């Protein structure tokens, strides 16, 4: 079977291999069969290996849904009654976490920092000191809206110093940038199958501390479908998801895991780094400026600032590239117009070189001057 290969430079879902796509085509099976439950057991164990989690201490719990379901589940399930959550927020995904807290009516502090800087750790500590009722600290590892990497080890150490658990949205780093859950002071991390694992959409998972999940048994149950303890308990008792799992996505994920371990953690990260360096080079050659200082980037998302050229038209450039098999993506910053190029999928350097040929053509077709121009104010006042 010939499947057209598209290069997705959006922040997930990402380009998959044909073997992962084809792994979904299997004989129909009722997921309540023992055969299916035993497959999920292996999958859950493999997920722990990705973040070097000790199976005696950590477990993984699967959910049907996109990555946001994990943030929802962690926040609504892991906060004891009468306690507060602290969101260390410097971007769109931590803002989403704060919104989830608000929707559940949780007591929380939304501690905001500029989107182009790492959070001020002294300010985080001050808040923890002043609010001894904070029981959960949450942040985002790679703020996918900008590509900024947050210092999770340091934030986690502070959370633990003040007796809080630490939940981290690692959706856009897990299975790409190496993570050691314990060394990073993380109690709960999360991702979905269509990002770093380069499988399909529909399966999300949380990897976390078993003792903390056990403790949450008696916390308020704020959701019927999205409760971590209930899902965990069901897995422990039956090996199955409480409700119907995304069957075909699970087959694809198992294949993606095979390919992940065959490539290897270090090799895979080296490939993503190669891809990102090719993206930086390509942008630089065309004169594009990036929003986030290079040393603060997670190495998986580049946010390029729109040039000050009346001929620049993101939609037109996007459509030109899209028609030729390359998908680029708008930014997620309210104050500066940006677009993003991401290094997530089953792609390599050559794909980026091929992309920049097409991208340059698109700029030419639109009549955008190369190298692209900026007004001084755009660059200086970019945030
Ligand atoms: C992709 C992503 C999510 C999940 O987004 P969905 O639209 O629900 O798939 C959550 N957090 C981060 C950091 C992400 O990059």
XYZ file of C-alpha atoms and ligand atoms in Angstrom:
398
model
C 0.000 0.000 0.000
C 1.334 3.456 -0.943
C 0.483 6.171 1.564
C 1.374 9.765 0.723
C 4.026 11.020 3.147
C 3.284 14.460 4.539
C 5.821 16.380 6.580
C 4.020 17.820 9.588
C 5.896 20.720 11.140
C 2.949 21.519 13.437
C 3.270 20.660 17.145
C 1.557 17.267 16.844
C 0.057 15.074 15.600
C 3.337 14.334 13.908
C 4.529 12.520 10.805
C 4.265 8.759 11.390
C 6.000 5.834 9.744
C 4.030 3.600 7.375
C 4.592 0.693 9.767
C 2.795 2.632 12.525
C -0.048 3.569 10.179
C -0.459 -0.008 9.006
C -0.332 -1.439 12.537
C -3.901 -0.156 12.907
C -5.218 -2.561 10.319
C -5.897 -5.639 12.399
C -8.680 -8.194 12.734
C -11.619 -6.825 14.714
C -11.323 -7.602 18.388
C -13.446 -6.934 21.436
C -11.168 -5.012 23.794
C -12.633 -6.925 26.738
C -10.814 -10.062 25.559
C -7.863 -11.207 27.690
C -5.632 -10.955 24.622
C -6.233 -7.213 24.455
C -5.738 -6.659 28.189
C -2.375 -8.412 28.075
C -1.268 -6.124 25.237
C -2.110 -3.089 27.323
C -0.078 -4.463 30.208
C 3.041 -4.476 28.032
C 2.249 -1.025 26.722
C 1.893 0.402 30.225
C 5.214 -1.127 31.262
C 6.951 0.276 28.165
C 5.697 3.770 28.934
C 7.455 3.644 32.312
C 10.735 2.759 30.605
C 10.604 5.919 28.486
C 10.977 8.105 31.584
C 13.138 5.557 33.482
C 10.429 5.102 36.098
C 10.905 2.339 38.664
C 7.844 0.042 38.309
C 7.879 -0.517 42.078
C 7.177 3.162 42.599
C 5.477 4.431 39.442
C 2.639 3.317 37.233
C 1.081 4.463 33.979
C -2.622 5.003 33.472
C -4.189 5.255 30.014
C -7.055 7.474 28.951
C -9.012 7.819 25.759
C -8.648 11.393 24.552
C -6.216 14.032 23.350
C -3.399 15.317 25.574
C -5.566 17.832 27.394
C -7.422 14.984 29.107
C -4.241 14.297 31.120
C -4.049 17.832 32.488
C -7.743 17.641 33.349
C -7.338 14.272 35.095
C -4.255 15.224 37.135
C -5.658 18.491 38.393
C -9.160 17.316 39.204
C -8.013 14.039 40.806
C -4.899 14.885 42.797
C -5.977 17.871 44.865
C -7.171 16.978 48.376
C -10.218 18.757 49.805
C -9.434 22.179 51.274
C -6.040 22.439 49.534
C -4.692 24.720 46.834
C -3.006 24.174 43.475
C -0.211 26.418 42.216
C 0.169 26.830 38.456
C 3.600 28.104 37.426
C 2.443 29.742 34.234
C 4.511 31.180 31.402
C 2.546 30.064 28.398
C -0.587 28.795 26.706
C -0.507 25.258 28.118
C -0.127 26.319 31.743
C -2.913 28.826 31.075
C -4.993 25.841 29.965
C -4.190 24.151 33.302
C -5.313 27.277 35.171
C -8.558 27.269 33.160
C -9.137 23.634 34.096
C -8.719 24.536 37.793
C -11.232 27.364 37.325
C -13.757 25.076 35.568
C -13.609 22.581 38.451
C -13.924 25.376 40.979
C -10.601 24.387 42.578
C -8.760 26.765 44.860
C -5.660 27.731 42.874
C -3.022 30.393 42.319
C -2.186 31.297 38.740
C 1.396 32.556 39.098
C 2.110 34.268 35.780
C 5.503 34.990 34.223
C 6.461 36.455 30.830
C 6.084 33.933 27.981
C 9.656 34.443 26.778
C 11.374 33.889 30.137
C 11.776 31.021 32.574
C 9.811 31.511 35.794
C 11.480 33.354 38.652
C 12.177 30.588 41.163
C 12.436 32.982 44.091
C 8.911 34.197 43.316
C 7.699 30.586 43.163
C 9.264 29.886 46.552
C 7.740 33.019 48.085
C 4.262 31.887 47.052
C 4.861 28.397 48.425
C 6.086 29.850 51.694
C 3.125 32.184 52.018
C 0.576 29.452 51.188
C 1.244 26.324 53.237
C -2.041 24.888 51.940
C -0.610 24.375 48.441
C -0.719 20.612 47.876
C -0.042 20.483 44.134
C 2.308 22.432 41.871
C 1.839 22.188 38.115
C 3.794 23.486 35.152
C 4.570 22.735 31.513
C 7.935 21.275 30.481
C 8.145 22.602 26.929
C 5.650 25.434 26.416
C 4.695 24.282 22.950
C 3.160 27.659 22.055
C 6.609 29.269 22.101
C 9.128 26.422 22.446
C 10.435 27.547 25.844
C 11.885 24.915 28.207
C 11.008 25.218 31.884
C 13.388 24.231 34.727
C 11.257 21.393 36.069
C 13.908 19.881 38.321
C 14.203 23.157 40.248
C 10.451 23.779 40.409
C 9.916 20.171 41.521
C 12.511 20.543 44.278
C 10.667 23.605 45.573
C 7.304 21.822 45.440
C 8.723 18.939 47.483
C 10.468 21.259 49.945
C 7.035 22.673 50.799
C 5.264 19.306 50.872
C 3.412 19.562 47.553
C 3.295 17.053 44.715
C 4.583 18.119 41.306
C 2.649 17.438 38.103
C 4.244 18.360 34.782
C 2.751 18.598 31.328
C 5.457 16.822 29.333
C 3.214 16.304 26.298
C 5.679 17.967 23.939
C 8.915 16.509 25.337
C 8.191 12.920 26.425
C 9.801 10.321 24.134
C 11.843 13.076 22.509
C 13.919 14.994 25.058
C 15.229 12.438 27.567
C 13.439 12.598 30.935
C 14.311 10.751 34.141
C 11.142 11.131 36.188
C 12.727 10.731 39.608
C 15.808 12.806 38.943
C 13.605 15.613 37.605
C 11.582 15.620 40.869
C 8.409 14.836 38.935
C 5.519 12.963 40.586
C 3.272 12.923 37.525
C 4.113 13.460 33.875
C 1.957 12.917 30.830
C 1.752 12.771 27.055
C -0.381 11.513 24.217
C 0.478 8.930 21.624
C 0.504 11.302 18.649
C 3.334 13.530 19.847
C 6.801 12.228 20.745
C 5.867 8.603 20.238
C 4.693 9.418 16.701
C 1.669 7.182 16.899
C -1.984 8.120 16.308
C -4.401 10.434 18.078
C -6.848 9.202 20.701
C -4.654 7.684 23.429
C -3.210 9.679 26.309
C -1.318 8.528 29.365
C -0.175 9.693 32.758
C 2.944 8.258 34.394
C 2.995 8.857 38.108
C 3.695 7.964 41.669
C 1.611 4.972 42.791
C 1.536 5.966 46.462
C 0.133 9.389 45.540
C -2.554 7.793 43.383
C -3.455 5.460 46.257
C -3.678 8.470 48.574
C -6.071 10.194 46.175
C -8.627 7.407 46.715
C -10.435 9.559 49.254
C -9.993 12.939 47.563
C -13.150 14.540 46.191
C -14.344 12.831 42.991
C -14.868 15.770 40.670
C -15.335 13.903 37.387
C -16.949 10.593 36.511
C -14.997 9.851 33.340
C -11.734 11.616 34.141
C -10.734 10.397 37.589
C -7.189 9.076 37.984
C -7.793 6.787 40.951
C -10.859 5.136 39.422
C -9.052 4.459 36.151
C -5.963 3.177 37.987
C -8.008 0.924 40.233
C -9.824 -0.532 37.233
C -6.505 -1.259 35.508
C -5.134 -2.893 38.649
C -8.196 -5.094 39.046
C -8.864 -6.061 35.441
C -5.936 -4.919 33.283
C -8.400 -2.896 31.253
C -9.549 0.655 30.743
C -12.780 1.417 32.572
C -14.536 2.402 29.343
C -13.926 1.465 25.702
C -10.274 2.028 24.744
C -9.167 3.437 21.358
C -8.443 -0.052 20.014
C -6.674 0.712 16.732
C -4.678 3.560 18.271
C -3.376 1.129 20.867
C -2.095 -1.198 18.138
C -0.369 1.756 16.472
C 1.133 2.848 19.789
C 2.594 -0.593 20.427
C 4.288 -0.482 17.027
C 5.508 3.072 17.732
C 6.996 1.894 21.032
C 8.862 -0.899 19.231
C 10.292 1.673 16.860
C 11.112 4.018 19.762
C 13.176 1.386 21.586
C 14.789 0.195 18.338
C 15.968 3.746 17.582
C 17.002 4.413 21.187
C 16.510 7.390 23.471
C 19.829 9.112 22.699
C 19.673 8.446 18.959
C 16.153 9.769 18.721
C 17.005 12.923 20.637
C 20.051 13.394 18.370
C 17.749 13.153 15.331
C 15.309 15.722 16.731
C 18.279 17.977 17.465
C 19.545 17.573 13.870
C 16.100 18.456 12.581
C 15.857 21.519 14.842
C 19.313 22.730 13.812
C 18.264 22.448 10.164
C 15.160 24.508 11.016
C 17.243 27.209 12.732
C 19.649 27.317 9.764
C 16.810 27.537 7.244
C 15.112 30.364 9.137
C 18.397 32.221 9.558
C 19.222 31.974 5.854
C 15.919 33.665 5.046
C 16.495 36.332 7.697
C 13.735 35.229 10.116
C 14.015 36.172 13.791
C 12.900 33.763 16.493
C 10.871 34.749 19.541
C 12.687 32.731 22.232
C 16.393 33.047 22.954
C 18.143 29.923 21.749
C 19.466 28.951 25.195
C 15.923 28.896 26.603
C 14.480 26.677 23.884
C 13.512 23.050 24.458
C 14.923 22.180 21.036
C 11.636 20.980 19.558
C 9.696 24.092 18.517
C 10.948 27.194 16.699
C 8.711 30.285 16.868
C 9.518 32.638 14.011
C 8.283 36.232 14.105
C 6.213 37.463 11.140
C 8.319 39.784 8.984
C 7.261 43.410 8.474
C 6.588 43.029 4.788
C 3.155 43.962 3.419
C 3.425 40.980 1.061
C 3.800 38.484 3.924
C 0.618 36.452 4.197
C 0.807 33.433 6.510
C -2.299 31.816 5.038
C -0.933 32.021 1.495
C 2.479 30.697 2.485
C 0.820 27.940 4.503
C -1.436 26.907 1.620
C 1.440 26.875 -0.869
C 3.453 24.581 1.422
C 0.442 22.460 2.378
C -0.367 21.697 -1.245
C 3.178 20.380 -1.566
C 3.032 18.137 1.498
C 4.449 20.424 4.224
C 2.343 21.707 7.121
C 3.404 24.817 9.044
C 1.521 26.169 12.037
C 0.529 29.527 13.539
C 2.003 30.628 16.861
C 0.251 30.853 20.195
C 1.359 34.175 21.611
C -1.174 36.946 21.986
C 1.240 39.868 21.706
C 3.433 38.897 18.741
C 2.496 37.277 15.449
C 4.523 34.117 15.035
C 4.442 30.833 13.179
C 5.929 27.574 14.356
C 8.133 24.890 12.866
C 8.421 21.787 15.036
C 10.791 18.823 15.090
C 8.411 16.187 16.479
C 7.776 13.418 14.005
C 9.410 10.629 12.046
C 11.358 13.135 9.979
C 15.028 13.970 9.438
C 17.277 16.737 8.173
C 16.582 16.047 4.475
C 12.881 16.685 5.051
C 13.696 20.118 6.448
C 15.961 20.913 3.514
C 13.145 19.896 1.150
C 10.732 22.043 3.159
C 12.869 25.178 2.955
C 13.064 24.862 -0.851
C 9.281 24.954 -0.982
C 9.027 27.643 1.702
C 11.433 29.919 -0.203
C 9.355 29.396 -3.355
C 6.249 30.338 -1.376
C 7.884 33.593 -0.240
C 8.888 34.333 -3.831
C 5.396 33.621 -5.128
C 3.961 36.038 -2.542
C 6.583 38.645 -3.413
C 8.084 38.717 0.087
C 11.569 40.228 0.057
C 14.412 37.847 1.005
C 16.107 38.203 3.440
C 12.917 39.138 5.224
C 12.675 42.602 6.792
C 11.776 43.726 10.279
C 11.113 47.112 11.794
C 13.366 47.761 14.763
C 10.336 47.949 17.078
C 9.180 44.456 16.121
C 12.425 42.939 17.245
C 12.990 45.066 20.326
C 9.412 44.980 21.570
C 8.664 41.476 20.377
C 6.808 40.610 23.575
C -0.245 19.086 22.425
C -0.152 19.490 23.813
C -1.200 19.208 24.710
C -2.467 18.511 24.309
O -3.212 19.192 23.390
P -4.445 18.447 22.697
O -4.965 19.481 21.744
O -5.404 18.072 23.741
O -3.853 17.262 21.997
C -1.024 19.524 26.037
N 0.095 20.117 26.465
C 1.123 20.405 25.644
C 2.346 21.044 26.221
C 1.038 20.112 24.289
O 2.057 20.375 23.469
